[in-house]
mmCIF file of C-alpha atoms and ligand atoms in Angstrom:
data_model
loop_
_atom_site.group_PDB
_atom_site.id
_atom_site.type_symbol
_atom_site.label_atom_id
_atom_site.label_comp_id
_atom_site.label_asym_id
_atom_site.label_seq_id
_atom_site.Cartn_x
_atom_site.Cartn_y
_atom_site.Cartn_z
ATOM 1 C CA MET A 3 -10.873 -4.899 -13.745
ATOM 2 C CA ASP A 4 -7.490 -4.010 -15.282
ATOM 3 C CA THR A 5 -4.310 -2.223 -14.175
ATOM 4 C CA TYR A 6 -6.129 1.091 -14.461
ATOM 5 C CA THR A 7 -9.132 0.117 -12.311
ATOM 6 C CA LYS A 8 -9.573 2.371 -9.315
ATOM 7 C CA ALA A 9 -11.201 2.261 -5.921
ATOM 8 C CA LYS A 10 -13.155 5.311 -4.806
ATOM 9 C CA LEU A 11 -11.926 6.757 -1.519
ATOM 10 C CA ASN A 12 -14.287 8.269 1.075
ATOM 11 C CA ASN A 13 -13.392 11.810 -0.102
ATOM 12 C CA GLY A 14 -14.242 11.071 -3.745
ATOM 13 C CA GLN A 15 -10.623 10.667 -4.931
ATOM 14 C CA CYS A 16 -9.816 7.484 -6.850
ATOM 15 C CA ILE A 17 -6.865 5.155 -6.309
ATOM 16 C CA PRO A 18 -5.684 2.404 -8.676
ATOM 17 C CA TYR A 19 -6.082 -1.003 -7.058
ATOM 18 C CA LEU A 20 -2.631 -2.114 -8.223
ATOM 19 C CA GLY A 21 0.415 -0.136 -7.116
ATOM 20 C CA LEU A 22 4.153 -0.658 -7.370
ATOM 21 C CA GLY A 23 5.900 -0.746 -3.983
ATOM 22 C CA VAL A 24 9.401 0.699 -3.883
ATOM 23 C CA TYR A 25 10.595 -0.234 -0.396
ATOM 24 C CA GLN A 26 14.221 -1.426 -0.656
ATOM 25 C CA SER A 27 14.388 -0.253 -4.271
ATOM 26 C CA PRO A 28 17.793 1.421 -4.193
ATOM 27 C CA PRO A 29 17.947 5.148 -4.863
ATOM 28 C CA GLY A 30 19.072 5.973 -8.384
ATOM 29 C CA GLU A 31 18.626 4.645 -11.895
ATOM 30 C CA GLN A 32 17.593 1.113 -10.982
ATOM 31 C CA THR A 33 14.488 2.366 -9.219
ATOM 32 C CA GLN A 34 13.790 4.967 -11.887
ATOM 33 C CA ASN A 35 13.971 2.286 -14.589
ATOM 34 C CA ALA A 36 11.748 -0.065 -12.594
ATOM 35 C CA ILE A 37 9.124 2.655 -12.236
ATOM 36 C CA ILE A 38 9.272 3.611 -15.916
ATOM 37 C CA HIS A 39 8.922 -0.064 -16.817
ATOM 38 C CA ALA A 40 5.963 -0.383 -14.458
ATOM 39 C CA LEU A 41 4.277 2.677 -15.962
ATOM 40 C CA ASN A 42 4.828 1.237 -19.444
ATOM 41 C CA SER A 43 3.263 -2.019 -18.212
ATOM 42 C CA GLY A 44 0.107 -0.224 -17.112
ATOM 43 C CA TYR A 45 0.773 0.564 -13.445
ATOM 44 C CA ARG A 46 -0.537 3.995 -12.486
ATOM 45 C CA HIS A 47 0.213 3.972 -8.759
ATOM 46 C CA ILE A 48 3.553 4.165 -6.931
ATOM 47 C CA ASP A 49 3.927 3.606 -3.188
ATOM 48 C CA THR A 50 6.969 5.262 -1.641
ATOM 49 C CA ALA A 51 7.906 6.790 1.732
ATOM 50 C CA LYS A 52 10.461 9.163 3.126
ATOM 51 C CA LEU A 53 12.046 6.103 4.782
ATOM 52 C CA TYR A 54 12.700 4.462 1.392
ATOM 53 C CA ASP A 55 15.029 7.257 0.293
ATOM 54 C CA ASN A 56 13.738 7.185 -3.261
ATOM 55 C CA GLU A 57 11.019 9.858 -3.405
ATOM 56 C CA LYS A 58 13.286 11.836 -5.720
ATOM 57 C CA ASP A 59 13.570 8.866 -8.104
ATOM 58 C CA VAL A 60 9.795 8.439 -8.142
ATOM 59 C CA GLY A 61 9.429 12.048 -9.310
ATOM 60 C CA ILE A 62 12.209 11.735 -11.908
ATOM 61 C CA ALA A 63 10.800 8.487 -13.306
ATOM 62 C CA ILE A 64 7.313 9.923 -13.654
ATOM 63 C CA ARG A 65 8.622 12.987 -15.471
ATOM 64 C CA LYS A 66 10.806 10.802 -17.724
ATOM 65 C CA SER A 67 7.877 8.505 -18.552
ATOM 66 C CA GLY A 68 6.017 11.292 -20.337
ATOM 67 C CA ILE A 69 2.731 10.069 -18.851
ATOM 68 C CA PRO A 70 0.612 12.998 -17.638
ATOM 69 C CA ARG A 71 1.100 13.476 -13.900
ATOM 70 C CA GLU A 72 -2.628 13.491 -13.196
ATOM 71 C CA GLU A 73 -2.922 9.908 -14.520
ATOM 72 C CA ILE A 74 -0.549 8.660 -11.829
ATOM 73 C CA PHE A 75 -1.232 8.193 -8.114
ATOM 74 C CA ILE A 76 1.652 8.770 -5.672
ATOM 75 C CA THR A 77 1.603 7.753 -2.025
ATOM 76 C CA THR A 78 4.292 8.757 0.414
ATOM 77 C CA LYS A 79 4.512 8.612 4.198
ATOM 78 C CA LEU A 80 5.395 10.556 7.312
ATOM 79 C CA TRP A 81 8.342 8.822 8.993
ATOM 80 C CA ASN A 82 8.511 8.120 12.725
ATOM 81 C CA ASP A 83 11.143 10.814 13.365
ATOM 82 C CA ASP A 84 8.894 13.505 11.920
ATOM 83 C CA HIS A 85 5.877 13.189 14.219
ATOM 84 C CA GLY A 86 4.325 16.224 15.913
ATOM 85 C CA TYR A 87 2.255 19.040 14.412
ATOM 86 C CA ASP A 88 4.983 21.367 13.092
ATOM 87 C CA GLN A 89 7.371 18.552 12.230
ATOM 88 C CA ALA A 90 4.717 16.774 10.172
ATOM 89 C CA LEU A 91 3.891 19.944 8.204
ATOM 90 C CA GLN A 92 7.590 20.370 7.516
ATOM 91 C CA ALA A 93 8.105 16.715 6.563
ATOM 92 C CA CYS A 94 5.287 16.849 4.041
ATOM 93 C CA LYS A 95 6.815 19.935 2.468
ATOM 94 C CA LYS A 96 10.171 18.140 2.170
ATOM 95 C CA SER A 97 8.587 15.047 0.616
ATOM 96 C CA THR A 98 6.764 17.232 -1.902
ATOM 97 C CA GLU A 99 10.062 18.898 -2.788
ATOM 98 C CA SER A 100 11.835 15.541 -3.125
ATOM 99 C CA LEU A 101 9.100 14.215 -5.386
ATOM 100 C CA GLY A 102 9.033 17.463 -7.338
ATOM 101 C CA THR A 103 5.277 17.117 -7.545
ATOM 102 C CA TYR A 104 2.169 16.977 -5.353
ATOM 103 C CA ILE A 105 1.274 14.036 -3.124
ATOM 104 C CA ASP A 106 -1.916 12.128 -3.866
ATOM 105 C CA LEU A 107 -1.990 10.264 -0.582
ATOM 106 C CA TYR A 108 0.006 11.101 2.548
ATOM 107 C CA LEU A 109 0.046 8.435 5.240
ATOM 108 C CA ILE A 110 1.215 8.324 8.842
ATOM 109 C CA HIS A 111 3.696 5.461 8.420
ATOM 110 C CA PHE A 112 3.295 3.981 11.907
ATOM 111 C CA PRO A 113 1.046 4.808 14.899
ATOM 112 C CA VAL A 114 3.822 6.196 17.091
ATOM 113 C CA GLU A 115 2.429 6.545 20.612
ATOM 114 C CA LYS A 116 1.656 9.910 22.229
ATOM 115 C CA VAL A 117 2.434 12.010 19.132
ATOM 116 C CA ARG A 118 0.245 10.430 16.453
ATOM 117 C CA GLY A 119 -2.767 12.615 17.323
ATOM 118 C CA ASP A 120 -0.802 15.843 16.786
ATOM 119 C CA SER A 121 0.540 14.475 13.528
ATOM 120 C CA TRP A 122 -2.978 13.645 12.355
ATOM 121 C CA ARG A 123 -4.056 17.249 12.998
ATOM 122 C CA ALA A 124 -1.159 18.355 10.791
ATOM 123 C CA LEU A 125 -2.303 15.991 8.047
ATOM 124 C CA GLU A 126 -5.821 17.430 8.329
ATOM 125 C CA LYS A 127 -4.354 20.904 7.858
ATOM 126 C CA LEU A 128 -2.340 19.727 4.826
ATOM 127 C CA TYR A 129 -5.505 18.223 3.367
ATOM 128 C CA GLU A 130 -7.628 21.305 4.055
ATOM 129 C CA ASP A 131 -4.945 23.512 2.464
ATOM 130 C CA GLY A 132 -4.906 21.266 -0.619
ATOM 131 C CA LEU A 133 -1.270 20.220 -0.126
ATOM 132 C CA CYS A 134 -2.206 16.510 -0.196
ATOM 133 C CA LYS A 135 -5.168 15.230 -2.144
ATOM 134 C CA SER A 136 -5.923 12.537 0.430
ATOM 135 C CA ILE A 137 -4.637 11.559 3.849
ATOM 136 C CA GLY A 138 -4.540 8.259 5.672
ATOM 137 C CA VAL A 139 -2.649 5.962 7.988
ATOM 138 C CA SER A 140 -0.538 2.842 7.946
ATOM 139 C CA ASN A 141 -0.021 0.016 10.424
ATOM 140 C CA TYR A 142 -3.092 1.083 12.417
ATOM 141 C CA THR A 143 -4.891 -1.696 14.256
ATOM 142 C CA VAL A 144 -8.632 -1.480 15.007
ATOM 143 C CA ARG A 145 -7.760 0.077 18.366
ATOM 144 C CA HIS A 146 -5.625 2.808 16.759
ATOM 145 C CA LEU A 147 -8.346 3.488 14.205
ATOM 146 C CA ARG A 148 -11.049 3.783 16.869
ATOM 147 C CA GLU A 149 -8.923 6.285 18.777
ATOM 148 C CA LEU A 150 -8.345 8.280 15.586
ATOM 149 C CA LEU A 151 -12.002 8.252 14.527
ATOM 150 C CA ASP A 152 -12.991 9.544 17.979
ATOM 151 C CA GLN A 153 -10.794 12.625 17.551
ATOM 152 C CA ALA A 154 -10.584 13.252 13.821
ATOM 153 C CA ASN A 155 -12.248 15.992 11.813
ATOM 154 C CA VAL A 156 -11.194 14.244 8.612
ATOM 155 C CA THR A 157 -11.722 10.482 8.340
ATOM 156 C CA PRO A 158 -8.616 8.704 7.019
ATOM 157 C CA THR A 159 -9.178 7.546 3.455
ATOM 158 C CA ALA A 160 -6.910 4.507 3.738
ATOM 159 C CA ASN A 161 -5.074 2.167 6.087
ATOM 160 C CA GLN A 162 -2.013 0.422 4.672
ATOM 161 C CA VAL A 163 -1.127 -2.740 6.555
ATOM 162 C CA GLU A 164 0.629 -6.025 6.039
ATOM 163 C CA PHE A 165 -1.938 -8.321 4.490
ATOM 164 C CA SER A 166 -1.864 -11.661 2.693
ATOM 165 C CA PRO A 167 -3.669 -14.986 2.996
ATOM 166 C CA TYR A 168 -0.993 -15.858 5.583
ATOM 167 C CA LEU A 169 -1.934 -12.765 7.593
ATOM 168 C CA PHE A 170 -5.654 -12.506 6.938
ATOM 169 C CA GLN A 171 -6.657 -9.748 9.383
ATOM 170 C CA LYS A 172 -10.383 -10.275 9.066
ATOM 171 C CA GLU A 173 -11.474 -8.037 11.954
ATOM 172 C CA LEU A 174 -9.393 -5.124 10.651
ATOM 173 C CA TRP A 175 -10.649 -5.657 7.100
ATOM 174 C CA ASP A 176 -14.278 -5.676 8.324
ATOM 175 C CA PHE A 177 -13.710 -2.564 10.452
ATOM 176 C CA CYS A 178 -12.199 -0.676 7.520
ATOM 177 C CA ARG A 179 -15.082 -1.611 5.245
ATOM 178 C CA GLU A 180 -17.671 -0.606 7.865
ATOM 179 C CA ASN A 181 -15.979 2.783 8.243
ATOM 180 C CA ASN A 182 -15.305 3.349 4.533
ATOM 181 C CA ILE A 183 -11.535 3.251 4.957
ATOM 182 C CA GLN A 184 -9.764 1.656 1.998
ATOM 183 C CA LEU A 185 -7.513 -1.195 3.079
ATOM 184 C CA GLN A 186 -4.154 -1.495 1.310
ATOM 185 C CA ALA A 187 -2.006 -4.642 1.420
ATOM 186 C CA TYR A 188 1.726 -4.276 1.883
ATOM 187 C CA SER A 189 4.167 -7.190 1.647
ATOM 188 C CA PRO A 190 1.394 -8.972 -0.294
ATOM 189 C CA LEU A 191 3.976 -11.447 -1.627
ATOM 190 C CA THR A 192 5.190 -12.240 1.907
ATOM 191 C CA ARG A 193 8.543 -10.884 0.662
ATOM 192 C CA GLY A 194 8.843 -14.146 -1.231
ATOM 193 C CA GLN A 195 8.794 -16.293 1.890
ATOM 194 C CA LYS A 196 5.629 -18.252 1.125
ATOM 195 C CA LEU A 197 5.891 -18.416 -2.666
ATOM 196 C CA GLN A 198 7.001 -22.070 -2.492
ATOM 197 C CA ASP A 199 4.243 -23.158 -0.109
ATOM 198 C CA PRO A 200 2.894 -26.400 -1.662
ATOM 199 C CA LYS A 201 -0.772 -25.581 -0.981
ATOM 200 C CA LEU A 202 -0.356 -22.193 -2.705
ATOM 201 C CA MET A 203 1.588 -23.826 -5.527
ATOM 202 C CA ALA A 204 -1.263 -26.275 -6.086
ATOM 203 C CA ILE A 205 -3.736 -23.411 -6.573
ATOM 204 C CA ALA A 206 -1.325 -21.524 -8.846
ATOM 205 C CA GLU A 207 -0.827 -24.599 -11.023
ATOM 206 C CA LYS A 208 -4.561 -24.985 -11.473
ATOM 207 C CA TYR A 209 -4.839 -21.473 -12.979
ATOM 208 C CA ASN A 210 -1.515 -21.687 -14.809
ATOM 209 C CA LYS A 211 -0.327 -18.642 -12.881
ATOM 210 C CA SER A 212 2.589 -17.981 -10.554
ATOM 211 C CA THR A 213 2.112 -18.089 -6.799
ATOM 212 C CA ALA A 214 2.845 -14.332 -6.713
ATOM 213 C CA GLN A 215 -0.005 -13.719 -9.156
ATOM 214 C CA ILE A 216 -2.399 -15.738 -6.986
ATOM 215 C CA LEU A 217 -1.477 -13.681 -3.894
ATOM 216 C CA ILE A 218 -2.033 -10.425 -5.798
ATOM 217 C CA LYS A 219 -5.314 -11.619 -7.264
ATOM 218 C CA TRP A 220 -6.589 -12.718 -3.851
ATOM 219 C CA CYS A 221 -6.241 -9.109 -2.635
ATOM 220 C CA LEU A 222 -7.885 -7.686 -5.748
ATOM 221 C CA GLN A 223 -10.863 -10.050 -5.483
ATOM 222 C CA HIS A 224 -11.279 -8.845 -1.898
ATOM 223 C CA GLU A 225 -11.227 -5.246 -3.216
ATOM 224 C CA ILE A 226 -8.036 -4.487 -1.330
ATOM 225 C CA VAL A 227 -5.459 -2.160 -2.912
ATOM 226 C CA VAL A 228 -2.320 -4.248 -3.442
ATOM 227 C CA LEU A 229 1.291 -3.060 -3.538
ATOM 228 C CA PRO A 230 3.723 -5.730 -4.780
ATOM 229 C CA LYS A 231 7.346 -4.593 -4.917
ATOM 230 C CA SER A 232 9.813 -5.581 -7.604
ATOM 231 C CA ILE A 233 12.773 -4.021 -9.374
ATOM 232 C CA ASN A 234 12.952 -6.904 -11.832
ATOM 233 C CA HIS A 235 11.325 -5.996 -15.133
ATOM 234 C CA SER A 236 9.846 -9.391 -15.927
ATOM 235 C CA ARG A 237 8.435 -9.732 -12.390
ATOM 236 C CA ILE A 238 7.000 -6.203 -12.526
ATOM 237 C CA GLN A 239 5.177 -7.253 -15.671
ATOM 238 C CA GLN A 240 4.164 -10.634 -14.280
ATOM 239 C CA ASN A 241 2.676 -8.993 -11.180
ATOM 240 C CA ALA A 242 0.415 -6.891 -13.409
ATOM 241 C CA GLN A 243 -0.784 -9.844 -15.491
ATOM 242 C CA VAL A 244 -3.535 -10.726 -13.073
ATOM 243 C CA PHE A 245 -6.592 -9.400 -14.857
ATOM 244 C CA ASP A 246 -7.186 -12.265 -17.286
ATOM 245 C CA PHE A 247 -8.432 -14.826 -14.785
ATOM 246 C CA GLU A 248 -10.653 -15.207 -11.701
ATOM 247 C CA ILE A 249 -9.994 -17.330 -8.645
ATOM 248 C CA ASN A 250 -13.168 -19.298 -8.009
ATOM 249 C CA GLN A 251 -15.094 -19.045 -4.725
ATOM 250 C CA GLU A 252 -13.919 -22.383 -3.432
ATOM 251 C CA ASP A 253 -10.240 -21.496 -3.936
ATOM 252 C CA MET A 254 -10.763 -18.006 -2.466
ATOM 253 C CA ALA A 255 -12.226 -19.678 0.635
ATOM 254 C CA GLN A 256 -9.255 -22.020 0.765
ATOM 255 C CA LEU A 257 -6.839 -19.063 0.543
ATOM 256 C CA ASP A 258 -8.789 -17.296 3.313
ATOM 257 C CA ASN A 259 -7.970 -20.301 5.460
ATOM 258 C CA PHE A 260 -4.202 -20.000 4.992
ATOM 259 C CA ASN A 261 -4.017 -17.532 7.878
ATOM 260 C CA GLU A 262 -1.204 -18.230 10.335
ATOM 261 C CA ASN A 263 -0.571 -14.642 11.546
ATOM 262 C CA PHE A 264 2.604 -14.668 9.501
ATOM 263 C CA ARG A 265 4.378 -11.292 9.445
ATOM 264 C CA THR A 266 7.452 -10.225 7.549
ATOM 265 C CA CYS A 267 7.423 -6.672 8.873
ATOM 266 C CA TRP A 268 6.782 -4.815 12.099
ATOM 267 C CA ASP A 269 3.839 -5.690 14.314
ATOM 268 C CA PRO A 270 1.869 -2.673 15.584
ATOM 269 C CA THR A 271 -0.413 -4.782 17.811
ATOM 270 C CA GLY A 272 1.477 -3.981 21.001
ATOM 271 C CA THR A 273 1.926 -0.264 20.312
ATOM 272 C CA PRO A 274 -0.036 1.628 22.998
HETATM 273 N N1 NAP B 27 3.523 0.923 5.305
HETATM 274 C C1 NAP B 27 4.466 0.090 5.694
HETATM 275 O O1 NAP B 27 4.856 0.040 6.880
HETATM 276 C C2 NAP B 27 5.081 -0.820 4.685
HETATM 277 C C3 NAP B 27 5.906 -1.875 5.119
HETATM 278 C C4 NAP B 27 6.428 -2.727 4.134
HETATM 279 C C5 NAP B 27 6.134 -2.509 2.807
HETATM 280 N N2 NAP B 27 5.349 -1.463 2.410
HETATM 281 C C6 NAP B 27 5.020 -1.207 0.981
HETATM 282 O O2 NAP B 27 4.577 -2.397 0.360
HETATM 283 C C7 NAP B 27 5.428 -2.734 -0.719
HETATM 284 C C8 NAP B 27 5.540 -4.232 -0.904
HETATM 285 O O3 NAP B 27 5.970 -4.874 0.268
HETATM 286 P P1 NAP B 27 7.422 -5.542 0.422
HETATM 287 O O4 NAP B 27 8.370 -4.827 -0.436
HETATM 288 O O5 NAP B 27 7.683 -5.611 1.872
HETATM 289 O O6 NAP B 27 7.248 -7.045 -0.040
HETATM 290 P P2 NAP B 27 6.531 -7.901 -1.205
HETATM 291 O O7 NAP B 27 5.954 -7.034 -2.259
HETATM 292 O O8 NAP B 27 5.649 -8.875 -0.513
HETATM 293 O O9 NAP B 27 7.751 -8.741 -1.765
HETATM 294 C C9 NAP B 27 8.816 -8.170 -2.441
HETATM 295 C C10 NAP B 27 9.843 -9.266 -2.722
HETATM 296 O O10 NAP B 27 9.306 -10.234 -3.609
HETATM 297 C C11 NAP B 27 10.100 -10.326 -4.796
HETATM 298 N N3 NAP B 27 9.159 -10.491 -5.923
HETATM 299 C C12 NAP B 27 8.388 -9.551 -6.499
HETATM 300 N N4 NAP B 27 7.616 -10.071 -7.462
HETATM 301 C C13 NAP B 27 7.908 -11.399 -7.498
HETATM 302 C C14 NAP B 27 7.442 -12.471 -8.290
HETATM 303 N N5 NAP B 27 6.507 -12.288 -9.229
HETATM 304 N N6 NAP B 27 7.979 -13.700 -8.082
HETATM 305 C C15 NAP B 27 8.930 -13.898 -7.122
HETATM 306 N N7 NAP B 27 9.410 -12.910 -6.334
HETATM 307 C C16 NAP B 27 8.899 -11.672 -6.521
HETATM 308 C C17 NAP B 27 10.893 -9.044 -4.849
HETATM 309 O O11 NAP B 27 12.143 -9.220 -5.467
HETATM 310 P P3 NAP B 27 12.585 -8.405 -6.807
HETATM 311 O O12 NAP B 27 12.492 -6.945 -6.493
HETATM 312 O O13 NAP B 27 13.991 -8.879 -7.019
HETATM 313 O O14 NAP B 27 11.629 -8.833 -7.868
HETATM 314 C C18 NAP B 27 11.096 -8.740 -3.373
HETATM 315 O O15 NAP B 27 12.185 -9.469 -2.866
HETATM 316 C C19 NAP B 27 6.754 -2.039 -0.344
HETATM 317 O O16 NAP B 27 7.634 -1.915 -1.431
HETATM 318 C C20 NAP B 27 6.240 -0.739 0.198
HETATM 319 O O17 NAP B 27 5.871 0.126 -0.848
HETATM 320 C C21 NAP B 27 4.807 -0.628 3.347
#
């Protein structure tokens, strides 16, 4: 595995396992430079959203990089205000315009109650019309996925959720694998909050890696797409230097046991 290694989605499209997250990357040159640096460091996958207000910068950075568009995978997301059939079609069009290029993966950002079914039908239409290469969801629990699978004509290719050893959602991971839905880990670095945890530091020391690299590698060894965010050039590079070592089985099992249902972001569990 290296930065270019891809997972195959259930519709045959491929997605690089490592992606750069750009949530809270400020609009403008700082984000553009971070993305160009990431692309030069081997990243081929950028995860944005309408909410992040930097879709435009993602498009600019990719064009500036000179790397052929088809080598790069872009995900963006339908924001909560844009749910509903017509609104979702419109929102996708706007995101495509902001990016200045096509969308590889369009996700429903959050399973907003009552309207998410209509929005999914819009995403199916976008997919069937070739306006998005793949479609999927984010923050869906097993219950939300079951509801969707009961109604859908197109199976979601991916589910992007908060995931780390500190929030090891085993049941959701198993469900996604059984249904051929690619799991993606957001906030895989716990937004920095667990990077000083002594038991994680002990594992990192053993491999001569940073705690961030261990958290990223744990996802990769579980075949989960992982989306660390950074705007710092040396950390962007560090987060990609995870392909020259393997965490052994015993340490993987230990990391699996770190679960404490620790969330840094919103919790969709209670969403009807
Ligand atoms: N679908 C959703 O609802 C959803 C929700 C949240 C996030 N996401 C996606 O997932 C991505 C990642 O999640 P996240 O941004 O919440 O958190 P994260 O990737 O877990 O953590 C990012 C934080 O860690 C720092 N950091 C990065 N690399 C580091 C390293 N090697 N050592 C120490 N600190 C490091 C970053 O600071 P610097 O930038 O200063 O390096 C930033 O403060 C987002 O950007 C977004 O694309 C999706």
